DNA sequence: CTTCGTCAGTGTTACGTATAACGCCGGTCC
DNA sequence: GGACCGGCGTTATACGTAACACTGACGAAG
């Protein structure tokens, strides 16, 4: 059996009694009016019998492009980016694009080495957060880039897609105000990132608009324990805040834990709000009141934007609506 | 500016005043004793100046292989597979292999379409769980395959790498026995999978060995709410079990929630154990006593096995040790 | 003075595919 | 009856890289 190596289109041609060019025409579905139906069937039969699969490398070389895009996400530690990926993957599949996932080691980590060699293998990049060096490497390679969760107009991105963080922040503030909260502390993610900056700015602005004092801010490492520690500091202040605005559900979960450890009840003694609506939000007790971001839609819209860019169509920046999921961690202000 | 398309090695050659072959020698680091240092420098300078990057497609075509492996994971919803990926990615990077991630839509979902065309682009696959059809498609394409969390000797895998599930199960049972538990219920994942079968078999065997009755088993969808519902059923039985052995941390988290809703304290009234040691385990209150699996090491060992297979070296099946993380959800049996 | 070996390179080819450019043949139209 | 044309197919070539087989030239060895 000299079946050592996979069959080529030439093998198929020989078996079907046609030329290699004809095989290609049939496989690329460009044979209408050029190849007789009988031969088309013959080629298809030969393909099946030999178990032929086109060599992607050769295709890419010829065509000057792989139908492959890269999705860069900061981490796989929570389900948010899993949902982003699902949304993007669905759109990619519909459009015959391969989507490859690259979890950037550190939210905003060092230049991912994969890019160096992968850039030649990719047609475009959809990135959620990325080190500046990696960004410039990408734009240097001239790769089309669409950014998620990133400030419009900055960075060499062809387009951006964002959930409406500012609106989400306002929804939270309004909700807390309806419950009568006036002393609101801010558990801020200890990350230099546009999304978090928007939360802080909008929060301050909205409170000011309502004639309330600027929120006391506690910086927190972006994790449950980070939230726990920051909340312990925030709740130790006098007078104690009646509500904690957390940049993220992880922080909010940590904050709830901290409150309980300090003998405080949630939401009777202190209200807590999150952001993102992770799976975690409905896992903890009580379930988190949080801003629900359209993760799937974010991925889908991002990939659609990338497709548009690949097709040479200009793509406007997109903002997606968010909603407030009111659950069990918010209630009337005490006292 | 005729800089329309990326520079090729021939462009580099022209600029450096050498032949294309020489460029290739320099870039592949095969020039020792073949190219004079002066020209090597000239080539390197030209590469820098033009921003030349080798065309991967052409390389793959020539070499008959991409240095790329695929990691198939069931979902991105929890952090376990994020850690598996991290471990595998580290080893891959050390060995100049690209690692691409494919989250299979459904734990054991439909044949992933990506394989159809991607198989030609891959050198090997490291899979955690996979639909039977996808498996056969893979072996049909003759792709080297290493399986994680899969029964050794089954499936057309060149090797398997597993955490020692049986040992973990025994650790849990022994721990519960030391606390005096005798009525243990089993919250079993509603998934046909070898790992879960091992848990059930080992649990039954160990209890039998200790002269205890077979555990009452409640099937649960593999999620927090699934665990919640199953635990409600299990805890409604009379006499009530004093401990719940959960196949997974998600189920355990749900079980704790159910217990609290039924007015039971954990661990005073009922002990709960998990499996996997997800981030979730230390997030919930109280923190879960659970079997800690070496996720990073699992990914790393899996990728090492794949590398061995790619090198044509036979690779034995591997079993990795586990440990019991004793935390807050287990205590003395009541009564 | 020939012969040989080594260094320093270059010419050429092959990888597998997609497609532009061309050829053939039977039927139509003037 | 010859020019033309449309349906069918084929030949030839290019994509960018890696590496084999070769060529001179220059010392050294015989």
XYZ file of C-alpha atoms (C1' of nucleotides) in Angstrom:
730
model
C 0.000 0.000 0.000
C 1.808 3.123 -1.165
C -0.859 5.175 0.576
C 1.809 6.819 2.627
C 0.699 10.373 2.081
C -2.657 12.052 1.695
C -4.070 12.139 -1.810
C -3.730 15.301 -3.862
C -6.054 16.815 -6.370
C -3.864 15.243 -9.038
C -4.564 11.805 -7.629
C -8.232 12.573 -7.792
C -7.895 13.776 -11.364
C -6.128 10.618 -12.424
C -8.734 8.429 -10.823
C -11.603 10.364 -12.364
C -9.926 10.470 -15.746
C -9.815 14.236 -15.959
C -7.232 16.944 -15.504
C -6.276 18.434 -12.189
C -7.728 21.745 -13.277
C -11.119 20.156 -13.725
C -10.966 18.750 -10.222
C -10.309 22.184 -8.877
C -13.188 23.649 -10.840
C -15.562 21.059 -9.466
C -14.385 21.460 -5.921
C -14.587 25.226 -6.024
C -18.039 25.002 -7.550
C -17.048 27.027 -10.558
C -17.923 24.397 -13.162
C -21.326 25.616 -14.313
C -21.126 25.698 -18.073
C -17.549 24.444 -18.102
C -17.688 20.833 -17.053
C -20.299 18.269 -18.063
C -22.418 16.801 -15.267
C -21.084 13.325 -15.942
C -17.538 14.385 -15.169
C -18.616 16.353 -12.170
C -20.055 13.179 -10.726
C -16.932 11.250 -11.613
C -14.779 13.760 -9.786
C -17.012 13.747 -6.754
C -16.934 9.984 -6.648
C -13.151 9.947 -6.846
C -12.947 12.487 -4.046
C -15.077 10.277 -1.845
C -13.241 7.085 -2.688
C -9.826 8.513 -1.993
C -10.925 10.466 1.031
C -9.348 13.497 -0.529
C -9.088 16.707 1.476
C -7.700 19.879 -0.018
C -4.361 20.971 1.366
C -5.037 24.182 3.205
C -1.472 25.366 3.014
C -1.466 25.181 -0.765
C -4.815 26.909 -0.939
C -3.674 29.710 1.273
C -0.505 30.130 -0.682
C -2.410 30.361 -3.928
C -5.195 32.553 -2.659
C -3.123 34.779 -0.463
C -5.276 34.435 2.606
C -6.518 31.963 5.126
C -10.121 32.328 6.043
C -9.061 32.555 9.644
C -9.505 35.174 12.306
C -8.110 35.344 15.793
C -10.119 36.183 18.863
C -7.979 37.519 21.679
C -9.515 37.392 25.122
C -7.934 38.350 28.416
C -8.627 35.127 30.264
C -10.668 32.017 30.403
C -11.244 32.262 34.090
C -14.824 33.399 33.825
C -17.664 32.658 31.505
C -18.032 36.105 29.982
C -15.515 35.552 27.242
C -16.777 32.069 26.678
C -20.047 33.679 25.705
C -18.301 36.294 23.605
C -16.568 33.496 21.788
C -19.796 31.609 21.268
C -21.398 34.634 19.657
C -18.416 35.280 17.432
C -18.030 31.622 16.522
C -21.617 31.401 15.348
C -21.215 34.330 12.987
C -17.865 33.027 11.811
C -19.326 29.644 10.982
C -22.136 31.247 8.997
C -19.593 33.055 6.889
C -17.135 30.244 6.359
C -14.509 31.832 8.514
C -12.380 29.937 10.975
C -12.148 31.447 14.384
C -9.193 30.739 16.554
C -9.030 31.643 20.179
C -6.077 33.122 21.949
C -6.316 33.680 25.660
C -3.880 36.415 26.480
C -2.003 35.199 29.546
C -2.411 38.375 31.553
C -5.420 40.565 31.006
C -3.080 43.041 29.453
C -0.038 40.868 29.305
C 3.249 40.875 27.500
C 3.401 40.769 23.729
C 1.924 37.411 22.859
C 4.540 35.502 20.980
C 1.993 33.608 18.916
C 1.331 36.739 16.928
C 4.845 36.903 15.662
C 4.447 33.842 13.537
C 0.702 33.586 13.459
C 0.179 36.952 11.893
C 1.026 35.511 8.529
C -1.628 32.871 9.056
C -4.400 35.219 9.934
C -6.729 37.413 7.990
C -7.909 39.484 10.900
C -8.022 39.930 14.626
C -10.854 40.535 17.021
C -9.381 41.561 20.332
C -10.818 42.263 23.676
C -7.789 43.657 25.360
C -4.250 43.662 24.347
C -0.825 44.859 25.295
C 0.234 47.978 23.460
C 3.246 46.211 21.984
C 1.099 43.461 20.571
C -1.223 46.047 19.146
C 1.478 47.834 17.279
C 2.933 44.550 16.067
C -0.441 43.769 14.639
C -0.961 47.060 12.935
C 2.588 46.836 11.706
C 1.688 43.626 9.975
C -1.269 45.426 8.479
C -3.797 43.060 9.951
C -7.389 44.233 10.112
C -8.284 44.723 13.732
C -11.556 45.141 15.551
C -11.476 45.936 19.237
C -13.979 45.017 21.905
C -14.217 46.952 25.143
C -11.977 49.639 23.889
C -12.196 53.363 23.451
C -13.496 54.345 20.028
C -11.078 56.352 17.984
C -8.017 55.251 19.890
C -5.626 52.490 18.922
C -5.081 51.464 15.327
C -8.357 49.611 15.186
C -10.573 49.646 12.146
C -13.615 49.553 14.373
C -14.722 49.106 17.962
C -17.698 47.343 19.495
C -18.731 48.135 23.037
C -21.523 47.515 25.460
C -22.990 50.753 26.718
C -21.022 50.924 29.927
C -22.045 54.482 30.713
C -25.730 53.629 30.404
C -25.230 50.578 32.615
C -23.541 52.674 35.233
C -26.410 55.160 35.180
C -28.932 52.355 35.552
C -27.161 51.194 38.684
C -26.958 54.647 40.198
C -30.606 55.367 39.463
C -31.587 52.039 40.977
C -29.649 52.724 44.151
C -31.060 56.244 44.379
C -34.585 54.862 44.165
C -33.814 52.772 47.207
C -32.693 55.914 48.960
C -28.950 55.288 49.008
C -26.797 58.370 49.388
C -23.444 57.073 50.606
C -22.133 54.928 47.771
C -18.612 53.563 47.710
C -16.848 52.461 44.577
C -14.889 49.207 44.392
C -12.714 49.978 41.391
C -10.813 47.404 39.393
C -7.090 47.856 39.730
C -6.607 47.793 35.959
C -5.796 50.530 33.514
C -8.598 50.038 31.115
C -11.075 52.177 29.292
C -14.173 50.272 30.416
C -13.299 50.781 34.035
C -12.454 54.414 33.483
C -15.903 54.937 31.997
C -17.534 53.397 35.050
C -15.646 55.716 37.348
C -16.275 58.821 35.292
C -19.967 58.133 34.804
C -20.461 57.257 38.443
C -18.865 60.489 39.610
C -20.757 62.541 37.077
C -24.104 61.008 37.920
C -23.675 61.378 41.653
C -22.637 64.969 41.195
C -25.721 65.565 39.079
C -27.826 64.303 41.959
C -26.048 66.551 44.398
C -24.325 63.684 46.182
C -20.720 63.623 47.304
C -18.102 61.955 45.138
C -17.853 58.265 45.930
C -15.110 56.955 48.146
C -13.016 54.735 45.909
C -11.227 51.556 46.912
C -8.946 49.967 44.364
C -9.216 46.207 44.156
C -7.392 43.447 42.371
C -9.842 42.024 39.860
C -10.813 38.847 41.703
C -13.088 37.622 44.459
C -10.469 37.995 47.138
C -9.515 41.371 45.768
C -13.116 42.445 46.188
C -13.208 41.014 49.642
C -10.219 42.991 50.824
C -11.346 46.239 49.237
C -14.828 45.866 50.665
C -13.406 45.341 54.137
C -11.658 48.677 53.808
C -14.701 50.408 52.361
C -17.053 49.097 55.026
C -14.719 50.075 57.821
C -15.177 53.754 56.979
C -17.341 55.961 59.152
C -19.978 56.752 58.305
C -20.281 53.392 56.605
C -21.457 53.464 52.995
C -24.896 51.964 52.481
C -24.130 50.690 49.014
C -21.116 49.343 47.161
C -20.826 49.928 43.435
C -18.492 47.187 42.158
C -16.788 47.341 38.777
C -17.316 43.671 38.209
C -19.208 40.634 39.532
C -16.066 39.083 40.951
C -15.544 42.119 43.125
C -19.213 42.117 44.081
C -19.049 38.485 45.148
C -16.039 39.285 47.264
C -17.819 42.273 48.720
C -20.776 40.160 49.805
C -18.410 37.744 51.451
C -16.665 40.584 53.272
C -19.966 42.013 54.485
C -21.028 38.708 55.944
C -17.701 38.270 57.653
C -18.156 41.666 59.257
C -21.564 40.670 60.521
C -23.453 42.756 58.017
C -26.452 41.471 56.109
C -26.839 41.928 52.356
C -28.976 43.749 51.359
C -30.473 44.821 54.697
C -27.338 46.515 56.012
C -25.516 47.152 52.773
C -26.464 46.894 49.116
C -24.021 45.555 46.548
C -24.076 45.838 42.770
C -21.980 44.063 40.178
C -21.218 44.396 36.511
C -21.128 41.860 33.636
C -23.678 39.297 34.842
C -21.316 36.347 34.999
C -22.603 32.887 35.820
C -21.207 33.606 39.256
C -23.860 36.278 39.727
C -26.621 33.729 40.082
C -24.468 31.240 41.927
C -23.781 33.222 45.041
C -26.347 33.767 47.773
C -28.095 36.134 47.493
C -27.923 36.492 43.735
C -26.233 39.645 42.518
C -27.994 42.710 41.247
C -25.805 43.483 38.291
C -25.550 45.066 34.869
C -26.170 42.405 32.285
C -23.939 42.784 29.248
C -24.865 41.164 25.939
C -21.781 38.956 25.712
C -22.880 36.805 22.785
C -24.064 39.808 20.855
C -20.787 41.538 21.581
C -18.863 38.697 19.984
C -21.271 38.460 17.076
C -21.245 42.167 16.367
C -17.484 42.212 16.636
C -17.091 39.481 14.112
C -19.584 41.072 11.771
C -17.555 44.251 11.963
C -14.402 42.308 11.165
C -16.071 40.683 8.174
C -17.073 44.100 6.953
C -13.518 45.338 7.273
C -12.216 42.282 5.452
C -14.625 43.056 2.649
C -13.214 46.538 2.471
C -16.357 48.159 3.769
C -15.889 50.870 6.335
C -17.394 50.002 9.642
C -18.750 52.463 12.194
C -18.129 51.991 15.883
C -20.932 50.112 17.571
C -22.501 50.453 21.002
C -24.736 47.709 22.326
C -27.533 48.252 24.831
C -27.323 46.779 28.335
C -29.906 46.114 31.006
C -29.994 46.014 34.774
C -30.667 42.636 36.321
C -32.228 43.421 39.681
C -31.741 40.503 42.045
C -31.118 39.994 45.700
C -28.178 42.173 46.738
C -29.908 45.540 46.601
C -32.606 46.901 48.870
C -33.652 50.004 50.751
C -30.953 52.033 52.415
C -30.803 51.308 56.147
C -31.624 53.914 58.755
C 4.943 53.423 -2.977
C 4.601 50.015 -4.607
C 4.463 48.517 -1.119
C 1.168 46.909 -1.979
C 1.994 43.432 -0.783
C 4.174 42.025 1.937
C 7.819 41.493 1.064
C 9.012 38.016 0.167
C 12.284 36.331 0.841
C 13.246 37.221 -2.708
C 12.785 40.904 -1.950
C 15.038 40.470 1.030
C 17.606 38.691 -1.110
C 17.644 41.451 -3.671
C 18.060 44.108 -1.042
C 20.857 42.240 0.685
C 22.563 41.457 -2.595
C 22.411 37.697 -2.158
C 20.318 34.862 -3.484
C 16.977 33.793 -2.086
C 18.523 30.507 -1.042
C 20.971 32.342 1.166
C 18.161 34.242 2.819
C 16.469 30.998 3.641
C 19.664 29.564 5.080
C 20.112 32.568 7.328
C 16.539 32.622 8.489
C 16.481 28.914 9.243
C 19.750 29.249 11.102
C 21.444 26.686 8.903
C 24.218 28.951 7.708
C 27.083 27.950 9.972
C 29.974 27.202 7.666
C 27.944 28.072 4.570
C 27.482 31.808 4.636
C 30.017 34.424 5.651
C 29.161 36.512 8.695
C 29.141 39.703 6.638
C 26.311 38.427 4.440
C 24.419 37.064 7.391
C 24.369 40.530 8.833
C 23.338 42.001 5.509
C 20.424 39.615 5.286
C 19.332 40.323 8.818
C 19.469 44.030 8.178
C 17.381 43.677 5.041
C 14.830 41.624 6.936
C 14.514 44.336 9.524
C 14.331 47.162 7.040
C 11.634 45.565 4.948
C 9.713 44.232 7.899
C 9.819 40.849 6.267
C 7.809 38.013 7.788
C 7.930 34.512 6.347
C 4.762 33.382 4.668
C 3.431 30.597 6.807
C 1.351 29.090 4.055
C 4.355 28.656 1.835
C 6.364 27.210 4.700
C 3.684 24.712 5.542
C 3.321 23.723 1.932
C 7.013 23.140 1.616
C 7.512 21.411 4.919
C 4.320 19.404 4.911
C 3.268 20.427 8.365
C 2.253 23.382 10.419
C 3.698 23.480 13.873
C 0.173 23.768 15.193
C -1.884 21.677 17.542
C -5.499 21.993 18.507
C -6.785 21.863 22.054
C -10.416 20.856 22.242
C -12.192 21.693 25.471
C -15.837 21.177 26.323
C -16.614 24.700 27.396
C -15.194 27.951 28.593
C -17.793 28.376 31.258
C -15.502 27.519 34.108
C -11.886 28.094 34.866
C -10.754 24.481 34.847
C -10.079 24.353 31.146
C -8.581 27.786 31.219
C -5.960 26.312 33.505
C -5.570 23.238 31.333
C -4.942 25.537 28.428
C -2.416 27.574 30.346
C -0.433 24.448 31.163
C -0.530 23.196 27.611
C 0.265 26.604 26.146
C 3.390 26.920 28.261
C 4.772 23.607 27.042
C 3.766 24.402 23.485
C 5.590 27.700 23.579
C 8.732 26.040 24.899
C 8.689 23.688 21.956
C 7.867 26.150 19.223
C 4.426 24.735 18.697
C 1.358 26.846 18.151
C -1.605 25.914 20.235
C -5.058 26.743 19.050
C -8.099 26.443 21.210
C -11.407 25.054 20.146
C -14.237 25.152 22.626
C -16.607 22.408 21.620
C -20.050 24.017 21.755
C -21.685 21.276 23.759
C -19.622 19.295 26.227
C -19.967 16.409 23.842
C -21.493 18.276 20.968
C -22.049 17.674 17.317
C -19.168 17.078 14.968
C -17.288 20.346 15.020
C -17.262 21.683 11.521
C -13.926 23.403 11.991
C -12.214 20.045 11.879
C -13.345 19.362 8.370
C -11.155 22.027 6.918
C -8.833 22.601 9.806
C -7.541 19.054 9.888
C -5.276 19.871 7.003
C -3.877 22.756 8.987
C -3.097 20.823 12.118
C -0.361 18.522 13.196
C -2.125 17.061 16.170
C -5.030 17.284 18.533
C -5.257 17.332 22.294
C -8.851 16.754 23.240
C -10.678 16.754 26.470
C -13.974 15.427 25.309
C -15.296 14.972 21.897
C -18.228 13.673 19.949
C -17.704 10.197 18.544
C -18.188 11.439 15.001
C -15.553 14.086 15.406
C -13.224 11.492 16.838
C -13.572 9.186 13.884
C -13.204 12.092 11.481
C -9.959 12.887 13.192
C -8.585 9.398 13.152
C -9.766 9.133 9.571
C -7.570 12.065 8.729
C -4.749 10.286 10.486
C -4.170 13.064 12.968
C -2.216 12.238 16.097
C -4.576 12.451 19.029
C -4.052 12.624 22.763
C -7.082 12.461 25.009
C -7.596 14.035 28.407
C -10.171 12.720 30.824
C -10.770 9.655 28.794
C -10.629 5.951 29.349
C -7.210 4.522 28.509
C -7.251 2.011 25.729
C -10.517 3.153 24.264
C -10.954 5.475 21.324
C -8.356 5.852 18.589
C -6.097 7.925 20.777
C -2.363 7.540 20.743
C -2.263 8.275 24.447
C -4.380 9.400 27.365
C -3.632 11.646 30.313
C -5.864 11.564 33.352
C -6.018 12.819 36.890
C -6.389 9.985 39.347
C -10.148 10.199 39.737
C -10.435 6.947 41.631
C -7.876 8.053 44.195
C -9.659 11.368 44.579
C -12.930 9.626 45.181
C -11.347 7.428 47.828
C -9.853 10.474 49.545
C -13.301 12.002 49.812
C -14.909 8.861 51.166
C -12.170 8.344 53.719
C -12.467 11.965 54.806
C -16.218 11.670 55.287
C -15.809 8.397 57.148
C -13.378 10.012 59.542
C -16.055 12.529 60.371
C -18.406 9.661 61.080
C -20.660 9.944 58.050
C -22.548 6.795 57.120
C -25.449 7.980 55.008
C -23.865 9.474 51.913
C -25.858 10.501 48.860
C -24.358 10.877 45.419
C -25.141 13.867 43.207
C -24.178 12.401 39.866
C -23.544 14.398 36.718
C -26.112 13.681 34.069
C -23.444 13.073 31.444
C -22.233 9.900 29.834
C -18.589 10.194 30.516
C -15.829 8.016 31.746
C -14.654 10.329 34.514
C -18.082 10.395 36.078
C -18.479 6.652 35.711
C -15.252 6.192 37.633
C -16.507 8.373 40.452
C -19.689 6.323 40.744
C -17.942 2.980 40.562
C -15.240 3.899 43.051
C -17.715 5.429 45.450
C -19.893 2.320 45.462
C -16.921 0.029 45.804
C -15.402 1.986 48.661
C -18.620 2.229 50.619
C -19.203 -1.459 50.144
C -15.716 -2.168 51.424
C -16.572 -0.219 54.568
C -19.782 -2.161 55.020
C -21.979 0.821 54.221
C -25.079 0.743 52.035
C -24.852 1.763 48.409
C -25.302 5.512 48.026
C -28.612 6.937 46.967
C -27.946 8.549 43.600
C -29.560 11.673 42.234
C -28.812 12.604 38.645
C -28.174 16.276 38.086
C -27.639 18.495 35.112
C -24.049 19.692 35.286
C -24.647 23.204 36.592
C -25.311 25.060 39.792
C -29.065 24.948 39.406
C -28.839 21.293 38.411
C -27.063 20.631 41.687
C -29.593 22.675 43.564
C -32.527 20.649 42.268
C -30.856 17.301 42.762
C -29.828 18.231 46.288
C -33.375 19.208 47.134
C -34.465 15.722 46.168
C -31.607 14.050 47.994
C -32.149 16.020 51.198
C -35.887 15.335 51.183
C -35.249 11.628 51.694
C -35.818 10.042 55.077
C -33.602 9.343 56.799
C -31.811 12.355 55.447
C -28.241 11.771 54.214
C -25.606 13.451 56.348
C -23.237 14.025 53.449
C -23.511 14.758 49.757
C -20.814 13.520 47.405
C -21.005 15.766 44.354
C -19.415 14.884 41.040
C -18.323 18.432 40.479
C -17.954 21.796 42.217
C -20.853 23.302 40.311
C -23.139 20.647 41.736
C -21.650 21.141 45.174
C -22.272 24.869 45.041
C -25.866 24.188 44.084
C -26.166 21.667 46.870
C -25.022 24.204 49.460
C -27.569 26.638 48.150
C -30.308 24.018 48.375
C -29.365 23.131 51.909
C -29.577 26.726 53.035
C -32.933 27.134 51.343
C -34.196 24.131 53.263
C -33.005 25.644 56.492
C -30.046 23.328 56.878
C -26.618 24.532 57.874
C -23.478 23.459 56.063
C -21.532 21.675 57.443
C -23.327 21.341 60.790
C -26.432 19.624 59.415
C -25.041 18.283 56.171
C -21.570 17.978 54.692
C -20.954 18.628 51.008
C -17.962 17.703 48.865
C -17.065 18.803 45.375
C -14.660 17.778 42.671
C -12.228 19.733 40.452
C -11.409 22.690 42.705
C -12.717 25.409 40.440
C -12.297 29.056 41.345
C -15.910 28.818 42.401
C -14.893 26.518 45.227
C -13.257 29.314 47.173
C -15.823 31.873 46.148
C -18.870 30.416 47.801
C -19.494 30.599 51.531
C -18.394 28.382 53.129
C -15.573 27.364 50.834
C -15.914 23.910 49.343
C -14.098 20.840 50.499
C -13.181 19.360 47.164
C -10.779 17.205 45.209
C -8.139 19.406 43.703
C -7.136 18.321 40.215
C -3.817 19.418 38.710
C -5.336 21.279 35.764
C -2.182 22.986 34.543
C -0.204 19.798 34.860
C -2.913 17.957 32.975
C -2.572 20.299 30.034
C 1.205 20.260 30.195
C 1.437 16.485 30.380
C -1.064 16.175 27.576
C 0.931 18.398 25.327
C 4.156 16.638 26.177
C 2.491 13.391 25.218
C 1.376 14.901 21.942
C 4.887 16.112 21.222
C 6.175 12.622 21.867
C 3.653 11.176 19.465
C 4.562 13.768 16.838
C 8.177 12.716 17.236
C 7.155 9.146 16.613
C 7.911 8.059 20.138
C 5.360 5.767 21.723
C 3.740 7.304 24.733
C 2.322 5.458 27.717
C -0.933 6.487 29.308
C -0.378 8.861 32.199
C -2.160 9.238 35.519
C -1.607 12.351 37.606
C -1.922 12.505 41.390
C -4.679 14.512 43.039
C -5.165 15.882 46.531
C -8.057 16.638 48.818
C -8.582 20.290 49.682
C -10.323 20.240 53.029
C -12.255 23.464 53.543
C -15.458 24.543 55.112
C -18.255 22.332 53.826
C -17.386 19.161 55.690
C -17.619 18.467 59.378
C -18.716 15.838 61.873
C -21.867 13.908 61.100
C -24.822 15.260 63.071
C -26.589 13.212 65.680
C 51.780 19.934 -11.134
C 47.756 17.445 -10.428
C 44.175 15.961 -7.154
C 41.346 16.488 -3.524
C 38.595 18.737 0.099
C 36.408 22.649 2.015
C 34.284 27.016 1.963
C 30.839 30.165 0.180
C 27.381 30.494 -2.388
C 23.818 30.017 -6.320
C 20.414 27.663 -9.649
C 16.716 24.846 -9.631
C 13.122 22.251 -8.268
C 9.005 20.640 -5.659
C 5.261 21.269 -2.385
C -0.601 21.330 -4.029
C -3.797 24.434 -5.567
C -6.512 27.999 -8.490
C -7.082 30.214 -12.627
C -5.843 32.721 -17.008
C -5.115 31.501 -21.512
C -5.707 28.563 -24.880
C -7.671 24.539 -28.116
C -11.049 21.526 -30.093
C -15.315 20.298 -32.129
C -19.913 20.339 -33.755
C -23.442 23.394 -35.108
C -25.109 28.233 -37.258
C -25.315 32.037 -39.930
C -24.307 34.735 -43.947
C -18.560 26.674 -47.792
C -16.005 29.179 -44.653
C -16.062 32.242 -40.506
C -17.816 32.229 -35.952
C -19.349 30.809 -31.587
C -20.421 28.466 -27.287
C -19.834 24.388 -24.584
C -16.000 21.441 -22.595
C -11.593 20.672 -21.099
C -6.660 21.024 -20.856
C -2.022 23.183 -20.480
C 0.714 26.117 -18.213
C 1.908 29.063 -14.656
C 2.299 31.465 -10.204
C 1.957 31.694 -5.204
C 6.764 31.815 -1.380
C 9.719 28.817 0.777
C 13.311 25.036 1.794
C 16.780 22.279 0.461
C 19.277 19.335 -2.881
C 22.767 19.365 -6.167
C 25.841 21.857 -8.174
C 29.917 25.381 -9.188
C 34.205 28.015 -8.562
C 37.993 29.246 -6.036
C 41.469 28.521 -2.967
C 44.768 25.877 -0.109
C 46.846 21.752 1.112
C 48.379 17.287 0.297
C 50.564 13.881 -2.628
